PDB file of C-alpha atoms in Angstrom:
ATOM      1  CA  UNK R 130     -22.832   7.932   5.183  1.00 61.00           C
ATOM      2  CA  UNK R 131     -26.270   8.934   3.437  1.00 62.00           C
ATOM      3  CA  UNK R 132     -24.072  11.613   1.571  1.00 67.00           C
ATOM      4  CA  UNK R 133     -21.152   9.560   1.344  1.00 72.00           C
ATOM      5  CA  UNK R 134     -23.503   7.048  -0.318  1.00 75.00           C
ATOM      6  CA  UNK R 135     -24.921   9.165  -2.661  1.00 72.00           C
ATOM      7  CA  UNK R 136     -21.535  10.142  -4.281  1.00 69.00           C
ATOM      8  CA  UNK R 137     -20.032   6.731  -4.422  1.00 75.00           C
ATOM      9  CA  UNK R 138     -22.827   5.222  -5.515  1.00 75.00           C
ATOM     10  CA  UNK R 139     -25.946   6.965  -7.336  1.00 75.00           C
ATOM     11  CA  UNK R 140     -23.675   9.911  -8.550  1.00 70.00           C
ATOM     12  CA  UNK R 141     -21.380   7.523  -9.894  1.00 69.00           C
ATOM     13  CA  UNK R 142     -23.779   5.808 -11.946  1.00 74.00           C
ATOM     14  CA  UNK R 143     -24.840   8.763 -13.507  1.00 69.00           C
ATOM     15  CA  UNK R 144     -23.904   9.495 -17.421  1.00 71.00           C
ATOM     16  CA  UNK R 145     -21.716  12.341 -18.038  1.00 68.00           C
ATOM     17  CA  UNK R 146     -24.557  14.525 -19.651  1.00 67.00           C
ATOM     18  CA  UNK R 147     -26.817  13.464 -16.697  1.00 66.00           C
ATOM     19  CA  UNK R 148     -24.044  14.674 -14.290  1.00 62.00           C
ATOM     20  CA  UNK R 149     -23.564  18.176 -16.134  1.00 67.00           C
ATOM     21  CA  UNK R 150     -27.265  19.003 -16.289  1.00 73.00           C
ATOM     22  CA  UNK R 151     -27.202  18.021 -12.391  1.00 73.00           C
ATOM     23  CA  UNK R 152     -24.743  19.880 -11.062  1.00 75.00           C
ATOM     24  CA  UNK R 153     -24.135  23.375 -12.939  1.00 76.00           C
ATOM     25  CA  UNK R 154     -27.255  24.819 -11.779  1.00 79.00           C
ATOM     26  CA  UNK R 155     -26.357  23.914  -8.384  1.00 78.00           C
ATOM     27  CA  UNK R 156     -22.732  25.114  -8.491  1.00 76.00           C
ATOM     28  CA  UNK R 157     -23.568  28.220 -10.120  1.00 80.00           C
ATOM     29  CA  UNK R 158     -25.683  29.459  -7.306  1.00 80.00           C
ATOM     30  CA  UNK R 159     -23.090  28.135  -4.932  1.00 82.00           C
ATOM     31  CA  UNK R 160     -20.851  30.246  -6.902  1.00 80.00           C
ATOM     32  CA  UNK R 161     -22.753  33.258  -7.027  1.00 81.00           C
ATOM     33  CA  UNK R 162     -23.615  33.067  -2.817  1.00 83.00           C
ATOM     34  CA  UNK R 163     -19.964  32.470  -2.135  1.00 84.00           C
ATOM     35  CA  UNK R 164     -18.954  35.163  -4.488  1.00 83.00           C
ATOM     36  CA  UNK R 165     -20.119  37.749  -1.751  1.00 84.00           C
ATOM     37  CA  UNK R 166     -16.749  38.019   0.242  1.00 87.00           C
ATOM     38  CA  UNK R 167     -18.770  38.532   3.903  1.00 88.00           C
ATOM     39  CA  UNK R 168     -20.929  35.300   2.986  1.00 88.00           C
ATOM     40  CA  UNK R 169     -17.341  33.287   2.137  1.00 88.00           C
ATOM     41  CA  UNK R 170     -16.144  34.453   4.929  1.00 87.00           C
ATOM     42  CA  UNK R 171     -19.028  32.971   7.299  1.00 87.00           C
ATOM     43  CA  UNK R 172     -19.680  29.848   5.908  1.00 86.00           C
ATOM     44  CA  UNK R 173     -16.579  28.818   4.605  1.00 84.00           C
ATOM     45  CA  UNK R 174     -15.304  28.748   8.507  1.00 82.00           C
ATOM     46  CA  UNK R 175     -13.992  24.928   9.772  1.00 80.00           C
ATOM     47  CA  UNK R 176     -15.496  25.549  13.064  1.00 82.00           C
ATOM     48  CA  UNK R 177     -18.769  26.828  14.066  1.00 84.00           C
ATOM     49  CA  UNK R 178     -18.670  29.198  17.382  1.00 86.00           C
ATOM     50  CA  UNK R 179     -22.209  30.097  17.313  1.00 89.00           C
ATOM     51  CA  UNK R 180     -24.187  26.960  18.503  1.00 92.00           C
ATOM     52  CA  UNK R 181     -28.051  27.823  18.089  1.00 93.00           C
ATOM     53  CA  UNK R 182     -28.894  25.411  20.506  1.00 93.00           C
ATOM     54  CA  UNK R 183     -26.502  26.776  23.548  1.00 94.00           C
ATOM     55  CA  UNK R 184     -27.702  30.009  22.270  1.00 94.00           C
ATOM     56  CA  UNK R 185     -31.931  29.369  22.768  1.00 94.00           C
ATOM     57  CA  UNK R 186     -31.037  26.654  26.132  1.00 94.00           C
ATOM     58  CA  UNK R 187     -28.972  29.517  27.574  1.00 94.00           C
ATOM     59  CA  UNK R 188     -31.280  32.233  26.883  1.00 94.00           C
ATOM     60  CA  UNK R 189     -28.981  34.654  25.275  1.00 94.00           C
ATOM     61  CA  UNK R 190     -30.053  37.330  22.290  1.00 94.00           C
ATOM     62  CA  UNK R 191     -28.892  36.583  18.864  1.00 94.00           C
ATOM     63  CA  UNK R 192     -29.400  39.684  16.205  1.00 93.00           C
ATOM     64  CA  UNK R 193     -28.898  38.798  12.468  1.00 93.00           C
ATOM     65  CA  UNK R 194     -28.483  41.652  10.384  1.00 92.00           C
ATOM     66  CA  UNK R 195     -28.853  40.968   6.597  1.00 92.00           C
ATOM     67  CA  UNK R 196     -28.695  44.027   4.760  1.00 91.00           C
ATOM     68  CA  UNK R 197     -30.019  43.489   0.948  1.00 89.00           C
ATOM     69  CA  UNK R 198     -27.956  46.426  -0.504  1.00 89.00           C
ATOM     70  CA  UNK R 199     -24.673  44.514   0.691  1.00 89.00           C
ATOM     71  CA  UNK R 200     -25.321  41.056   0.137  1.00 88.00           C
ATOM     72  CA  UNK R 201     -27.970  41.072  -2.813  1.00 88.00           C
ATOM     73  CA  UNK R 202     -31.639  39.667  -2.971  1.00 89.00           C
ATOM     74  CA  UNK R 203     -31.238  36.110  -3.038  1.00 89.00           C
ATOM     75  CA  UNK R 204     -28.201  35.840  -0.871  1.00 90.00           C
ATOM     76  CA  UNK R 205     -30.096  37.814   1.892  1.00 91.00           C
ATOM     77  CA  UNK R 206     -32.665  35.273   1.155  1.00 91.00           C
ATOM     78  CA  UNK R 207     -30.534  31.921   1.114  1.00 90.00           C
ATOM     79  CA  UNK R 208     -28.008  33.125   4.100  1.00 92.00           C
ATOM     80  CA  UNK R 209     -31.430  34.087   6.376  1.00 92.00           C
ATOM     81  CA  UNK R 210     -33.479  30.995   5.192  1.00 90.00           C
ATOM     82  CA  UNK R 211     -29.935  28.824   6.772  1.00 90.00           C
ATOM     83  CA  UNK R 212     -30.311  30.588   9.994  1.00 92.00           C
ATOM     84  CA  UNK R 213     -33.577  30.003  10.462  1.00 92.00           C
ATOM     85  CA  UNK R 214     -33.349  26.726   9.573  1.00 90.00           C
ATOM     86  CA  UNK R 215     -30.594  26.361  11.718  1.00 91.00           C
ATOM     87  CA  UNK R 216     -32.799  27.551  14.780  1.00 92.00           C
ATOM     88  CA  UNK R 217     -35.503  24.918  13.844  1.00 91.00           C
ATOM     89  CA  UNK R 218     -33.245  22.155  13.575  1.00 91.00           C
ATOM     90  CA  UNK R 219     -31.910  23.111  17.121  1.00 93.00           C
ATOM     91  CA  UNK R 220     -35.545  23.251  18.522  1.00 93.00           C
ATOM     92  CA  UNK R 221     -36.486  19.531  16.877  1.00 92.00           C
ATOM     93  CA  UNK R 222     -33.277  18.234  18.781  1.00 92.00           C
ATOM     94  CA  UNK R 223     -35.006  19.492  21.832  1.00 92.00           C
ATOM     95  CA  UNK R 224     -37.361  15.960  21.395  1.00 90.00           C
ATOM     96  CA  UNK R 225     -35.170  14.268  23.370  1.00 88.00           C
ATOM     97  CA  UNK R 226     -35.160  16.348  26.118  1.00 90.00           C
ATOM     98  CA  UNK R 227     -38.100  16.410  28.853  1.00 91.00           C
ATOM     99  CA  UNK R 228     -40.918  19.108  27.581  1.00 89.00           C
ATOM    100  CA  UNK R 229     -40.517  20.701  31.388  1.00 89.00           C
ATOM    101  CA  UNK R 230     -36.574  21.187  30.536  1.00 90.00           C
ATOM    102  CA  UNK R 231     -37.544  22.925  27.429  1.00 93.00           C
ATOM    103  CA  UNK R 232     -36.612  26.804  27.651  1.00 94.00           C
ATOM    104  CA  UNK R 233     -38.995  29.008  25.544  1.00 94.00           C
ATOM    105  CA  UNK R 234     -36.769  30.681  22.746  1.00 95.00           C
ATOM    106  CA  UNK R 235     -38.596  33.678  20.600  1.00 94.00           C
ATOM    107  CA  UNK R 236     -37.962  33.927  17.001  1.00 94.00           C
ATOM    108  CA  UNK R 237     -38.717  37.410  15.480  1.00 94.00           C
ATOM    109  CA  UNK R 238     -38.760  37.745  11.418  1.00 93.00           C
ATOM    110  CA  UNK R 239     -38.646  41.035  10.275  1.00 93.00           C
ATOM    111  CA  UNK R 240     -39.577  41.365   6.240  1.00 91.00           C
ATOM    112  CA  UNK R 241     -40.203  37.484   6.582  1.00 88.00           C
ATOM    113  CA  UNK R 242     -41.395  36.706   2.879  1.00 87.00           C
ATOM    114  CA  UNK R 243     -38.111  36.937   1.859  1.00 89.00           C
ATOM    115  CA  UNK R 244     -37.267  33.701   3.781  1.00 87.00           C
ATOM    116  CA  UNK R 245     -40.598  32.045   3.265  1.00 83.00           C
ATOM    117  CA  UNK R 246     -39.486  28.838   2.002  1.00 79.00           C
ATOM    118  CA  UNK R 247     -41.704  25.617   2.146  1.00 74.00           C
ATOM    119  CA  UNK R 248     -39.697  24.622   5.217  1.00 75.00           C
ATOM    120  CA  UNK R 249     -40.935  27.621   7.249  1.00 79.00           C
ATOM    121  CA  UNK R 250     -44.459  25.903   6.761  1.00 79.00           C
ATOM    122  CA  UNK R 251     -43.342  23.163   9.029  1.00 82.00           C
ATOM    123  CA  UNK R 252     -41.816  25.692  11.596  1.00 83.00           C
ATOM    124  CA  UNK R 253     -45.091  27.399  11.534  1.00 82.00           C
ATOM    125  CA  UNK R 254     -46.760  24.166  12.593  1.00 82.00           C
ATOM    126  CA  UNK R 255     -44.531  22.012  14.746  1.00 84.00           C
ATOM    127  CA  UNK R 256     -42.355  24.389  16.737  1.00 85.00           C
ATOM    128  CA  UNK R 257     -44.644  25.163  19.394  1.00 86.00           C
ATOM    129  CA  UNK R 258     -44.321  22.046  20.850  1.00 88.00           C
ATOM    130  CA  UNK R 259     -40.757  22.560  21.142  1.00 92.00           C
ATOM    131  CA  UNK R 260     -41.017  25.924  23.054  1.00 92.00           C
ATOM    132  CA  UNK R 261     -39.779  27.690  19.798  1.00 92.00           C
ATOM    133  CA  UNK R 262     -42.313  31.145  19.710  1.00 91.00           C
ATOM    134  CA  UNK R 263     -42.345  32.924  16.488  1.00 90.00           C
ATOM    135  CA  UNK R 264     -43.191  36.151  15.710  1.00 91.00           C
ATOM    136  CA  UNK R 265     -42.968  37.430  11.600  1.00 91.00           C
ATOM    137  CA  UNK R 266     -43.866  40.703  10.100  1.00 92.00           C
ATOM    138  CA  UNK R 267     -44.273  41.762   6.305  1.00 90.00           C
ATOM    139  CA  UNK R 268     -46.123  44.224   4.636  1.00 88.00           C
ATOM    140  CA  UNK R 269     -48.492  42.790   2.491  1.00 87.00           C
ATOM    141  CA  UNK R 270     -50.182  39.187   2.093  1.00 88.00           C
ATOM    142  CA  UNK R 271     -49.810  38.489  -1.434  1.00 85.00           C
ATOM    143  CA  UNK R 272     -46.286  38.552  -1.067  1.00 84.00           C
ATOM    144  CA  UNK R 273     -46.637  34.973   0.246  1.00 86.00           C
ATOM    145  CA  UNK R 274     -46.846  31.882  -1.254  1.00 84.00           C
ATOM    146  CA  UNK R 275     -49.761  30.662  -0.611  1.00 85.00           C
ATOM    147  CA  UNK R 276     -49.132  27.178   1.552  1.00 84.00           C
ATOM    148  CA  UNK R 277     -47.201  29.610   3.678  1.00 85.00           C
ATOM    149  CA  UNK R 278     -50.401  31.712   3.767  1.00 86.00           C
ATOM    150  CA  UNK R 279     -52.428  28.996   4.625  1.00 86.00           C
ATOM    151  CA  UNK R 280     -50.131  27.810   7.577  1.00 85.00           C
ATOM    152  CA  UNK R 281     -50.424  31.425   8.972  1.00 84.00           C
ATOM    153  CA  UNK R 282     -54.100  31.619   9.009  1.00 85.00           C
ATOM    154  CA  UNK R 283     -54.381  27.804  10.325  1.00 83.00           C
ATOM    155  CA  UNK R 284     -51.372  28.185  13.069  1.00 82.00           C
ATOM    156  CA  UNK R 285     -50.989  31.645  14.220  1.00 86.00           C
ATOM    157  CA  UNK R 286     -52.321  32.528  18.016  1.00 85.00           C
ATOM    158  CA  UNK R 287     -51.954  36.393  17.728  1.00 91.00           C
ATOM    159  CA  UNK R 288     -52.765  38.580  14.661  1.00 92.00           C
ATOM    160  CA  UNK R 289     -52.157  41.939  14.316  1.00 94.00           C
ATOM    161  CA  UNK R 290     -52.768  45.029  11.426  1.00 95.00           C
ATOM    162  CA  UNK R 291     -51.804  48.104  10.781  1.00 95.00           C
ATOM    163  CA  UNK R 292     -53.743  50.089   7.713  1.00 95.00           C
ATOM    164  CA  UNK R 293     -53.568  47.933   4.813  1.00 93.00           C
ATOM    165  CA  UNK R 294     -55.308  47.802   1.211  1.00 93.00           C
ATOM    166  CA  UNK R 295     -58.504  46.557   0.118  1.00 93.00           C
ATOM    167  CA  UNK R 296     -57.339  42.887  -1.024  1.00 92.00           C
ATOM    168  CA  UNK R 297     -55.346  42.411   2.394  1.00 93.00           C
ATOM    169  CA  UNK R 298     -58.088  43.997   4.314  1.00 94.00           C
ATOM    170  CA  UNK R 299     -61.213  41.714   2.719  1.00 92.00           C
ATOM    171  CA  UNK R 300     -58.847  38.592   3.841  1.00 91.00           C
ATOM    172  CA  UNK R 301     -58.367  39.713   6.777  1.00 92.00           C
ATOM    173  CA  UNK R 302     -61.706  40.801   7.716  1.00 93.00           C
ATOM    174  CA  UNK R 303     -62.624  37.134   8.790  1.00 90.00           C
ATOM    175  CA  UNK R 304     -59.938  37.432  11.264  1.00 90.00           C
ATOM    176  CA  UNK R 305     -61.332  40.870  12.619  1.00 92.00           C
ATOM    177  CA  UNK R 306     -65.058  40.115  12.525  1.00 89.00           C
ATOM    178  CA  UNK R 307     -67.668  40.536  14.018  1.00 90.00           C
ATOM    179  CA  UNK R 308     -66.147  43.102  15.574  1.00 92.00           C
ATOM    180  CA  UNK R 309     -64.515  44.840  12.525  1.00 94.00           C
ATOM    181  CA  UNK R 310     -65.298  44.982   8.929  1.00 94.00           C
ATOM    182  CA  UNK R 311     -62.661  45.844   5.554  1.00 95.00           C
ATOM    183  CA  UNK R 312     -63.306  49.129   5.868  1.00 95.00           C
ATOM    184  CA  UNK R 313     -62.356  49.473   9.150  1.00 95.00           C
ATOM    185  CA  UNK R 314     -59.040  48.381   8.393  1.00 95.00           C
ATOM    186  CA  UNK R 315     -58.555  50.483   5.301  1.00 95.00           C
ATOM    187  CA  UNK R 316     -59.097  53.401   7.247  1.00 95.00           C
ATOM    188  CA  UNK R 317     -57.079  52.806  10.398  1.00 95.00           C
ATOM    189  CA  UNK R 318     -55.108  55.794  11.637  1.00 95.00           C
ATOM    190  CA  UNK R 319     -51.521  56.222  11.599  1.00 93.00           C
ATOM    191  CA  UNK R 320     -50.020  54.075  14.686  1.00 94.00           C
ATOM    192  CA  UNK R 321     -53.378  52.575  15.014  1.00 96.00           C
ATOM    193  CA  UNK R 322     -53.918  48.861  14.779  1.00 96.00           C
ATOM    194  CA  UNK R 323     -56.414  46.558  15.393  1.00 96.00           C
ATOM    195  CA  UNK R 324     -55.485  42.563  16.668  1.00 94.00           C
ATOM    196  CA  UNK R 325     -56.449  39.507  18.504  1.00 93.00           C
ATOM    197  CA  UNK R 326     -54.685  37.556  20.839  1.00 92.00           C
ATOM    198  CA  UNK R 327     -54.167  33.866  22.228  1.00 86.00           C
ATOM    199  CA  UNK R 328     -54.323  33.790  25.600  1.00 86.00           C
ATOM    200  CA  UNK R 329     -53.725  30.626  27.888  1.00 83.00           C
ATOM    201  CA  UNK R 330     -54.532  28.798  24.564  1.00 80.00           C
ATOM    202  CA  UNK R 331     -57.941  30.845  23.871  1.00 84.00           C
ATOM    203  CA  UNK R 332     -58.254  33.338  20.983  1.00 86.00           C
ATOM    204  CA  UNK R 333     -60.008  36.444  22.475  1.00 88.00           C
ATOM    205  CA  UNK R 334     -62.302  38.758  20.888  1.00 91.00           C
ATOM    206  CA  UNK R 335     -60.288  41.573  18.082  1.00 93.00           C
ATOM    207  CA  UNK R 336     -59.598  44.935  19.726  1.00 95.00           C
ATOM    208  CA  UNK R 337     -58.120  48.161  18.830  1.00 96.00           C
ATOM    209  CA  UNK R 338     -54.806  49.560  20.458  1.00 96.00           C
ATOM    210  CA  UNK R 339     -52.614  52.573  19.247  1.00 96.00           C
ATOM    211  CA  UNK R 340     -48.926  52.339  18.717  1.00 94.00           C
ATOM    212  CA  UNK R 341     -46.656  54.654  21.290  1.00 92.00           C
ATOM    213  CA  UNK R 342     -43.675  56.662  20.380  1.00 91.00           C
ATOM    214  CA  UNK R 343     -40.646  54.643  22.148  1.00 87.00           C
ATOM    215  CA  UNK R 344     -38.010  57.381  23.434  1.00 88.00           C
ATOM    216  CA  UNK R 345     -34.795  57.685  21.953  1.00 85.00           C
ATOM    217  CA  UNK R 346     -32.571  55.769  24.510  1.00 83.00           C
ATOM    218  CA  UNK R 347     -30.002  58.058  26.096  1.00 84.00           C
ATOM    219  CA  UNK R 348     -27.021  55.703  26.422  1.00 86.00           C
ATOM    220  CA  UNK R 349     -25.838  52.758  23.988  1.00 88.00           C
ATOM    221  CA  UNK R 350     -23.602  49.625  24.362  1.00 91.00           C
ATOM    222  CA  UNK R 351     -23.928  49.046  20.416  1.00 90.00           C
ATOM    223  CA  UNK R 352     -19.891  49.090  20.525  1.00 92.00           C
ATOM    224  CA  UNK R 353     -19.333  47.200  24.025  1.00 94.00           C
ATOM    225  CA  UNK R 354     -21.742  44.685  22.498  1.00 92.00           C
ATOM    226  CA  UNK R 355     -19.956  44.254  18.903  1.00 92.00           C
ATOM    227  CA  UNK R 356     -16.688  43.942  20.702  1.00 93.00           C
ATOM    228  CA  UNK R 357     -17.990  41.347  22.766  1.00 93.00           C
ATOM    229  CA  UNK R 358     -19.124  39.206  20.340  1.00 92.00           C
ATOM    230  CA  UNK R 359     -15.961  39.991  17.791  1.00 90.00           C
ATOM    231  CA  UNK R 360     -13.761  38.516  20.495  1.00 91.00           C
ATOM    232  CA  UNK R 361     -16.043  35.839  21.746  1.00 90.00           C
ATOM    233  CA  UNK R 362     -17.648  34.232  18.293  1.00 90.00           C
ATOM    234  CA  UNK R 363     -15.695  35.748  15.703  1.00 88.00           C
ATOM    235  CA  UNK R 364     -12.047  35.476  13.892  1.00 88.00           C
ATOM    236  CA  UNK R 365     -10.024  38.111  12.639  1.00 88.00           C
ATOM    237  CA  UNK R 366     -11.292  39.028   8.918  1.00 87.00           C
ATOM    238  CA  UNK R 367      -7.492  38.567   7.437  1.00 89.00           C
ATOM    239  CA  UNK R 368      -7.242  35.455   9.271  1.00 88.00           C
ATOM    240  CA  UNK R 369     -10.487  34.146   7.942  1.00 87.00           C
ATOM    241  CA  UNK R 370      -9.662  35.207   4.418  1.00 88.00           C
ATOM    242  CA  UNK R 371      -5.876  33.645   4.940  1.00 89.00           C
ATOM    243  CA  UNK R 372      -7.117  29.753   6.039  1.00 86.00           C
ATOM    244  CA  UNK R 373      -9.753  30.152   3.078  1.00 84.00           C
ATOM    245  CA  UNK R 374      -6.990  30.786   0.805  1.00 86.00           C
ATOM    246  CA  UNK R 375      -5.290  27.852   2.023  1.00 86.00           C
ATOM    247  CA  UNK R 376      -7.732  25.231   2.249  1.00 83.00           C
ATOM    248  CA  UNK R 377      -8.687  26.602  -1.827  1.00 81.00           C
ATOM    249  CA  UNK R 378      -5.111  26.009  -2.722  1.00 83.00           C
ATOM    250  CA  UNK R 379      -4.778  22.781  -0.951  1.00 80.00           C
ATOM    251  CA  UNK R 380      -7.949  21.592  -3.259  1.00 75.00           C
ATOM    252  CA  UNK R 381      -6.473  22.789  -6.410  1.00 78.00           C
ATOM    253  CA  UNK R 382      -3.327  20.570  -5.596  1.00 77.00           C
ATOM    254  CA  UNK R 383      -5.732  17.554  -5.216  1.00 75.00           C
ATOM    255  CA  UNK R 384      -7.729  18.293  -8.333  1.00 70.00           C
ATOM    256  CA  UNK R 385      -4.638  19.000 -10.394  1.00 75.00           C
ATOM    257  CA  UNK R 386      -3.312  15.444  -9.026  1.00 74.00           C
ATOM    258  CA  UNK R 387      -6.374  13.629  -9.772  1.00 66.00           C
ATOM    259  CA  UNK R 388      -6.417  15.166 -13.128  1.00 65.00           C
ATOM    260  CA  UNK R 389      -3.031  14.061 -14.023  1.00 70.00           C
ATOM    261  CA  UNK R 390      -3.818  10.629 -12.654  1.00 65.00           C
ATOM    262  CA  UNK R 391      -6.608  10.460 -14.588  1.00 55.00           C
ATOM    263  CA  UNK R 392      -5.112  11.127 -18.152  1.00 52.00           C
ATOM    264  CA  UNK R 393      -1.574  10.032 -17.859  1.00 54.00           C
ATOM    265  CA  UNK R 394      -0.015   7.683 -20.426  1.00 51.00           C
ATOM    266  CA  UNK R 395      -1.128   4.177 -19.987  1.00 53.00           C
ATOM    267  CA  UNK R 396       1.449   1.369 -19.085  1.00 52.00           C
ATOM    268  CA  UNK R 397       2.710  -1.022 -21.701  1.00 49.00           C
TER     269      UNK R 397
END
């Protein structure tokens, strides 16, 4: 009703000039977003088989690959932000469930500066009570907007750092002192880390550790997982594209009919 009210009342009252100025930037963004075939096939489906709340409550694993080289930088950021927001909204919906029934769900976001929108600040500050735990990784602090940066240092329970540059080390010194200084962080050896952890809601003193080499797996289920995913959650590409073409054709027919009605000769 809120969306319908905007278009039928508020939008209808705008002048034609303001109408164009308000809509064109959005249409350009959406057009660029949907110009990528992969994205268009994902977001243009009428039915959604990937239900985030069901994934979270059933303890399922969701892996999302967002390659910038294929999708483009802006499209990667937007699609990733949409997925993260969907997970967060599903967590918020748990407000209607008793806390004891909220199944813990763990979200890991690599290169998270690409998805660090203002809404991410809300996720960082509010997700814990809905049993949504968040682990984020990025390369250097200046990649992050100020609000996100402040929220991170104000809310994260555990913090880990590999060797970093002087500017970041000066900021993280406050997190790791008195045990470690900025110069220590700058001179960390490869695979060595400093970290502080929150255990039972109590932040412990920082300590050092070393990341181990994980041996390559001798067995892989990659193809089986992909095949299961395609059969349970996906629609064949040719079917999806055909449905999109049919829907677009219907929209064009409707638009042409409306234009004919608008510019038809007046009745005498």
